[in-house]
Amino acid sequence: MAEKSPRVLSIQSHVVSGYVGNKSATFPLQVLGFEVDPINSVQFCNHTGYGYWKGQVLDENELVCDPVMGDNGKMYVPEELLEIYRDTIIPLANIITPNQFEVELLTGKPIQSLSDAWNATEYFHKQGCHTVVVSSSELGDEQNLLSLASSRLGKKKTKLTLNIPKLPGTFTGTGDLFTALLLAWMWRTDNILKTSLENTIATIQAILRRNLNMSEERSKTCATTIARVELPLVQSKADIENPKVIIEAKVVA
């Protein structure tokens, strides 16, 4: 009997043109061996960064909520849903990948130091989450963002940090891509957090660097700057399958 592929129900936004939400997550998951069943919480012609969009939004009778809360100081969902995320959804999750803004919303406390960040991961562990990965934070330096990860699987405890080199430009869809890649690698490595985080960041860095290299060529056909920096996922298939790890995660005692 052939081995069954793992299956993911992916509830995210969808855009016809560009890469955010399910468009950013589905292809990498499929490349890494997953069957993906997408539910599109919204369907827009393009993402909202373009300043103009049209489309449809599922209402509360069709969907409970989109698990992506927000970023860069802005919530993507109504504020009244925060309590549901915090009190109902988080305790059900095995793995969460909030960015710094989402961590602060869910804990009600600002993240101003590494100590604050580790206290936040401990809060989520007490809520029942086995693995907490802060996908990006401003706790790095001028050249780097910082990702933090903490895992409690049985008696095994793991704490990691990993520097993420800052690249020029603003990119969309990277958070959705991060979550998809981390999920895939956690499955492929049997929950080895260090390898999973390193592979995830390596892939994203390769994709963003390819993006920057392609930007000049894209300027000949793309009318807007934001269209030039859409993630080149299809062109990065090899990097998704076989990421070249350059930056290693640091194990925190």
XYZ file of N, CA, C and O in Angstrom, residues 83-200:
472
model
N -10.317 38.017 22.214
C -10.622 37.151 23.358
C -10.810 35.704 22.926
O -10.401 34.778 23.636
N -11.403 35.495 21.756
C -11.609 34.132 21.250
C -10.270 33.484 20.904
O -10.021 32.321 21.230
N -9.396 34.241 20.238
C -8.051 33.725 19.946
C -7.343 33.329 21.238
O -6.782 32.240 21.346
N -7.362 34.236 22.205
C -6.595 34.059 23.442
C -7.141 32.922 24.310
O -6.385 32.088 24.812
N -8.462 32.881 24.477
C -9.053 31.976 25.463
C -9.541 30.659 24.878
O -9.660 29.674 25.610
N -9.836 30.628 23.579
C -10.408 29.424 22.974
C -9.452 28.729 22.008
O -9.239 27.511 22.094
N -8.861 29.499 21.104
C -8.064 28.898 20.034
C -6.669 28.507 20.508
O -6.203 27.385 20.238
N -5.986 29.403 21.225
C -4.616 29.120 21.665
C -4.523 27.825 22.473
O -3.630 26.993 22.223
N -5.423 27.562 23.431
C -5.314 26.303 24.196
C -5.516 25.045 23.354
O -5.145 23.952 23.795
N -6.069 25.180 22.148
C -6.277 24.032 21.276
C -5.077 23.751 20.379
O -4.990 22.680 19.769
N -4.141 24.700 20.303
C -3.051 24.616 19.328
C -1.857 23.845 19.872
O -1.468 24.010 21.029
N -1.261 23.000 19.032
C -0.007 22.327 19.363
C 1.198 23.200 19.036
O 2.182 23.235 19.771
N 1.127 23.884 17.886
C 2.207 24.759 17.429
C 1.616 26.118 17.081
O 0.595 26.195 16.381
N 2.238 27.191 17.554
C 1.823 28.533 17.145
C 3.046 29.298 16.657
O 4.173 29.071 17.127
N 2.832 30.208 15.706
C 3.943 30.980 15.123
C 3.603 32.471 15.088
O 3.612 33.090 14.025
N 3.301 33.069 16.227
C 2.934 34.489 16.217
C 4.137 35.382 15.932
O 5.274 35.049 16.273
N 3.886 36.521 15.285
C 4.926 37.545 15.203
C 4.895 38.359 16.500
O 4.047 38.129 17.382
N 5.803 39.298 16.640
C 5.893 40.043 17.896
C 4.602 40.782 18.207
O 4.149 40.798 19.367
N 3.988 41.391 17.223
C 2.738 42.121 17.430
C 1.645 41.199 17.960
O 0.920 41.541 18.908
N 1.534 40.007 17.384
C 0.519 39.056 17.827
C 0.799 38.549 19.240
O -0.122 38.347 20.038
N 2.088 38.347 19.569
C 2.459 37.940 20.928
C 1.987 38.985 21.934
O 1.411 38.662 22.989
N 2.242 40.235 21.619
C 1.854 41.319 22.526
C 0.342 41.412 22.686
O -0.164 41.647 23.791
N -0.393 41.198 21.598
C -1.849 41.205 21.684
C -2.358 40.074 22.568
O -3.240 40.272 23.418
N -1.817 38.887 22.367
C -2.325 37.702 23.055
C -1.944 37.670 24.535
O -2.693 37.142 25.361
N -0.781 38.209 24.878
C -0.355 38.205 26.279
C -0.742 39.479 27.009
O -0.761 39.502 28.244
N -1.042 40.534 26.250
C -1.373 41.813 26.870
C -0.168 42.536 27.426
O -0.315 43.480 28.212
N 1.042 42.116 27.020
C 2.267 42.714 27.545
C 3.226 43.053 26.410
O 3.353 42.277 25.453
N 3.930 44.192 26.497
C 4.893 44.545 25.458
C 6.124 43.641 25.513
O 6.500 43.138 26.573
N 6.735 43.414 24.364
C 7.974 42.644 24.275
C 9.108 43.634 24.040
O 9.302 44.136 22.932
N 9.864 43.917 25.100
C 10.943 44.895 25.006
C 12.317 44.285 25.261
O 13.337 44.969 25.139
N 12.342 43.015 25.620
C 13.615 42.352 25.915
C 13.474 40.860 25.668
O 12.364 40.334 25.524
N 14.617 40.167 25.633
C 14.592 38.707 25.495
C 13.847 38.067 26.655
O 13.119 37.085 26.475
N 14.019 38.626 27.835
C 13.317 38.094 29.001
C 11.809 38.179 28.804
O 11.067 37.230 29.124
N 11.342 39.299 28.272
C 9.907 39.452 27.988
C 9.445 38.381 27.002
O 8.359 37.804 27.148
N 10.262 38.128 25.977
C 9.884 37.161 24.943
C 9.808 35.743 25.509
O 8.867 34.997 25.219
N 10.814 35.377 26.318
C 10.787 34.026 26.899
C 9.636 33.878 27.887
O 9.030 32.796 27.976
N 9.309 34.937 28.617
C 8.150 34.889 29.508
C 6.869 34.674 28.711
O 5.954 33.965 29.158
N 6.813 35.261 27.527
C 5.633 35.091 26.673
C 5.519 33.652 26.183
O 4.422 33.077 26.167
N 6.645 33.046 25.799
C 6.572 31.654 25.348
C 6.135 30.753 26.500
O 5.396 29.786 26.294
N 6.574 31.072 27.706
C 6.160 30.287 28.876
C 4.652 30.414 29.102
O 3.981 29.436 29.458
N 4.132 31.608 28.880
C 2.683 31.827 28.994
C 1.930 30.907 28.034
O 0.944 30.262 28.419
N 2.399 30.819 26.807
C 1.724 29.974 25.817
C 1.856 28.492 26.150
O 0.927 27.715 25.936
N 3.018 28.105 26.677
C 3.170 26.708 27.101
C 2.147 26.356 28.184
O 1.548 25.278 28.166
N 1.944 27.278 29.115
C 0.983 27.034 30.188
C -0.441 26.955 29.655
O -1.310 26.328 30.274
N -0.668 27.584 28.493
C -1.986 27.512 27.842
C -2.196 26.185 27.114
O -3.294 25.891 26.678
N -1.108 25.409 26.962
C -1.222 24.102 26.327
C -0.478 23.941 25.024
O -0.486 22.861 24.432
N 0.189 25.007 24.537
C 0.934 24.919 23.271
C 2.264 24.198 23.487
O 3.055 24.600 24.331
N 2.517 23.166 22.703
C 3.762 22.419 22.833
C 4.949 23.184 22.256
O 6.046 23.150 22.807
N 4.732 23.842 21.116
C 5.814 24.534 20.418
C 5.390 25.964 20.107
O 4.328 26.192 19.529
N 6.225 26.908 20.505
C 5.956 28.334 20.282
C 7.134 28.921 19.510
O 8.278 28.859 19.976
N 6.870 29.464 18.347
C 7.917 30.086 17.544
C 7.510 31.525 17.248
O 6.495 31.767 16.588
N 8.253 32.468 17.787
C 8.031 33.880 17.459
C 8.734 34.110 16.131
O 9.962 34.176 16.058
N 7.932 34.197 15.072
C 8.493 34.176 13.720
C 9.461 35.312 13.460
O 10.451 35.153 12.736
N 9.194 36.485 14.042
C 10.123 37.603 13.897
C 9.890 38.585 15.037
O 8.772 38.744 15.511
N 10.968 39.205 15.471
C 10.870 40.228 16.513
C 11.904 41.308 16.238
O 12.840 41.112 15.454
N 11.736 42.440 16.921
C 12.684 43.546 16.784
C 13.770 43.475 17.845
O 14.399 44.483 18.175
N 14.014 42.296 18.397
C 14.991 42.125 19.470
C 16.395 41.822 18.947
O 17.291 41.505 19.725
N 16.584 41.927 17.644
C 17.895 41.683 17.060
C 18.758 42.926 17.123
O 18.867 43.581 18.156
N 19.381 43.275 16.006
C 20.216 44.472 15.938
C 19.926 45.189 14.627
O 18.927 44.906 13.963
N 20.804 46.108 14.234
C 20.559 46.887 13.014
C 20.544 46.020 11.765
O 19.883 46.347 10.785
N 21.255 44.901 11.809
C 21.349 44.043 10.630
C 20.375 42.862 10.657
O 20.135 42.250 9.616
N 19.829 42.555 11.830
C 19.051 41.327 11.955
C 17.765 41.493 12.758
O 17.737 42.211 13.772
N 16.722 40.800 12.291
C 15.577 40.512 13.136
C 15.940 39.278 13.954
O 16.955 38.632 13.691
N 15.108 38.951 14.929
C 15.400 37.781 15.746
C 14.163 36.896 15.840
O 13.061 37.364 16.127
N 14.349 35.615 15.559
C 13.304 34.621 15.760
C 13.634 33.825 17.015
O 14.804 33.522 17.273
N 12.598 33.507 17.797
C 12.778 32.719 19.016
C 11.858 31.518 18.960
O 10.732 31.611 18.452
N 12.323 30.399 19.504
C 11.507 29.187 19.481
C 11.670 28.425 20.789
O 12.771 28.328 21.335
N 10.558 27.895 21.275
C 10.569 27.118 22.507
C 9.643 25.931 22.342
O 8.517 26.067 21.856
N 10.136 24.762 22.730
C 9.350 23.541 22.562
C 9.361 22.718 23.838
O 10.386 22.584 24.505
N 8.201 22.170 24.171
C 8.053 21.258 25.309
C 7.328 20.023 24.817
O 6.097 20.024 24.663
N 8.085 18.984 24.514
C 7.504 17.730 24.052
C 7.875 16.636 25.045
O 9.010 16.174 25.078
N 6.909 16.260 25.879
C 7.193 15.313 26.940
C 8.167 15.936 27.926
O 7.973 17.053 28.396
N 9.272 15.236 28.221
C 10.280 15.761 29.133
C 11.357 16.565 28.409
O 12.236 17.150 29.046
N 11.290 16.588 27.073
C 12.306 17.281 26.292
C 11.955 18.755 26.130
O 10.869 19.101 25.683
N 12.895 19.636 26.500
C 12.708 21.075 26.368
C 13.772 21.640 25.428
O 14.945 21.295 25.533
N 13.344 22.514 24.527
C 14.256 23.137 23.569
C 13.973 24.622 23.499
O 12.814 25.037 23.400
N 15.034 25.437 23.555
C 14.905 26.885 23.372
C 15.976 27.330 22.377
O 17.149 26.980 22.523
N 15.554 28.098 21.373
C 16.454 28.505 20.295
C 16.267 29.972 19.946
O 15.177 30.528 20.108
N 17.316 30.572 19.439
C 17.202 31.870 18.776
C 17.885 31.768 17.418
O 18.800 30.959 17.238
N 17.445 32.577 16.482
C 18.048 32.564 15.154
C 17.974 33.964 14.566
O 16.888 34.565 14.520
N 19.108 34.493 14.131
C 19.151 35.809 13.504
C 18.626 35.734 12.070
O 18.957 34.807 11.327
N 17.817 36.714 11.702
C 17.266 36.791 10.353
C 17.793 38.068 9.697
O 17.397 39.169 10.089
N 18.715 37.967 8.738
C 19.258 39.171 8.112
C 18.162 40.044 7.503
O 17.264 39.562 6.818
N 18.241 41.342 7.798
C 17.290 42.285 7.217
C 17.674 42.542 5.761
O 18.853 42.734 5.443
N 16.683 42.538 4.904
C 16.911 42.808 3.489
C 16.161 44.069 3.095
O 15.114 44.377 3.668
N 16.668 44.818 2.136
C 15.984 46.052 1.740
C 14.655 45.755 1.084
O 14.528 44.829 0.281
N 13.647 46.526 1.455
C 12.339 46.343 0.846
C 11.312 45.851 1.846
O 11.631 45.413 2.952
N 10.055 45.916 1.435
C 8.933 45.428 2.230
C 8.272 44.298 1.464
O 7.947 44.450 0.284
N 8.070 43.172 2.126
C 7.546 41.986 1.455
C 6.244 41.534 2.107
O 6.069 41.676 3.318
N 5.359 40.982 1.319
C 4.093 40.456 1.839
C 4.062 38.943 1.662
O 4.707 38.391 0.769
N 3.320 38.291 2.546
C 3.157 36.846 2.435
C 4.221 36.042 3.133
O 4.149 34.805 3.160
N 5.226 36.701 3.736
C 6.319 35.960 4.348
C 5.891 35.244 5.630
O 6.391 34.165 5.942
N 4.985 35.843 6.388
C 4.499 35.184 7.591
C 3.724 33.918 7.284
O 3.877 32.889 7.958
N 2.897 33.985 6.253
C 2.131 32.813 5.820
C 3.072 31.723 5.300
O 2.874 30.540 5.559
N 4.100 32.153 4.572
C 5.110 31.214 4.071
C 5.875 30.579 5.228
O 6.123 29.363 5.229
N 6.239 31.380 6.228
C 6.967 30.890 7.392
C 6.191 29.761 8.077
O 6.745 28.700 8.369
N 4.920 29.993 8.328
C 4.105 29.001 9.032
C 3.997 27.706 8.241
O 4.104 26.605 8.793
N 3.790 27.822 6.930
C 3.672 26.631 6.084
C 4.967 25.823 6.087
O 4.957 24.596 6.237
N 6.092 26.509 5.932
C 7.380 25.816 5.890
C 7.707 25.162 7.230
O 8.184 24.027 7.282
N 7.451 25.884 8.325
C 7.762 25.313 9.637
C 6.924 24.066 9.896
O 7.432 23.049 10.378
N 5.643 24.133 9.562
C 4.779 22.963 9.739
C 5.319 21.779 8.937
O 5.420 20.652 9.453
N 5.669 22.037 7.685
C 6.158 20.959 6.824
C 7.435 20.338 7.371
O 7.583 19.112 7.421
N 8.372 21.182 7.810
C 9.647 20.649 8.284
C 9.532 19.990 9.654
O 10.260 19.028 9.947
N 8.613 20.461 10.487
C 8.389 19.776 11.765
C 7.880 18.356 11.516
O 8.257 17.410 12.219
N 7.059 18.199 10.494
C 6.573 16.857 10.149
C 7.686 16.016 9.535
O 7.895 14.862 9.920
N 8.459 16.611 8.628
C 9.488 15.852 7.912
C 10.664 15.457 8.828
O 11.342 14.461 8.563
N 10.907 16.242 9.882
C 12.024 15.941 10.782
C 11.569 15.260 12.067
O 12.375 15.069 12.986
N 10.306 14.908 12.151
C 9.749 14.317 13.373
C 9.950 15.252 14.565
O 10.425 14.876 15.623
N 9.572 16.535 14.342
C 9.546 17.559 15.394
C 10.928 17.976 15.917
O 11.061 18.364 17.089
N 11.939 17.929 15.058
C 13.242 18.484 15.444
C 13.193 19.988 15.175
O 13.280 20.441 14.033
N 13.050 20.769 16.237
C 12.783 22.203 16.098
C 13.955 22.952 15.465
O 13.755 23.828 14.625
N 15.180 22.634 15.862
C 16.345 23.355 15.345
C 16.456 23.220 13.830
O 16.577 24.221 13.108
N 16.389 22.009 13.330
C 16.473 21.783 11.887
C 15.311 22.435 11.161
O 15.478 23.038 10.087
N 14.125 22.333 11.731
C 12.932 22.892 11.098
C 13.029 24.405 10.972
O 12.708 24.976 9.922
N 13.471 25.064 12.043
C 13.588 26.522 12.011
C 14.685 26.954 11.040
O 14.505 27.909 10.273
N 15.805 26.270 11.048
C 16.908 26.609 10.134
C 16.482 26.450 8.680
O 16.769 27.323 7.836
N 15.805 25.374 8.350
C 15.359 25.157 6.978
C 14.324 26.190 6.556
O 14.313 26.651 5.407
N 13.448 26.539 7.488
C 12.415 27.535 7.192
C 13.030 28.881 6.858
O 12.701 29.499 5.830
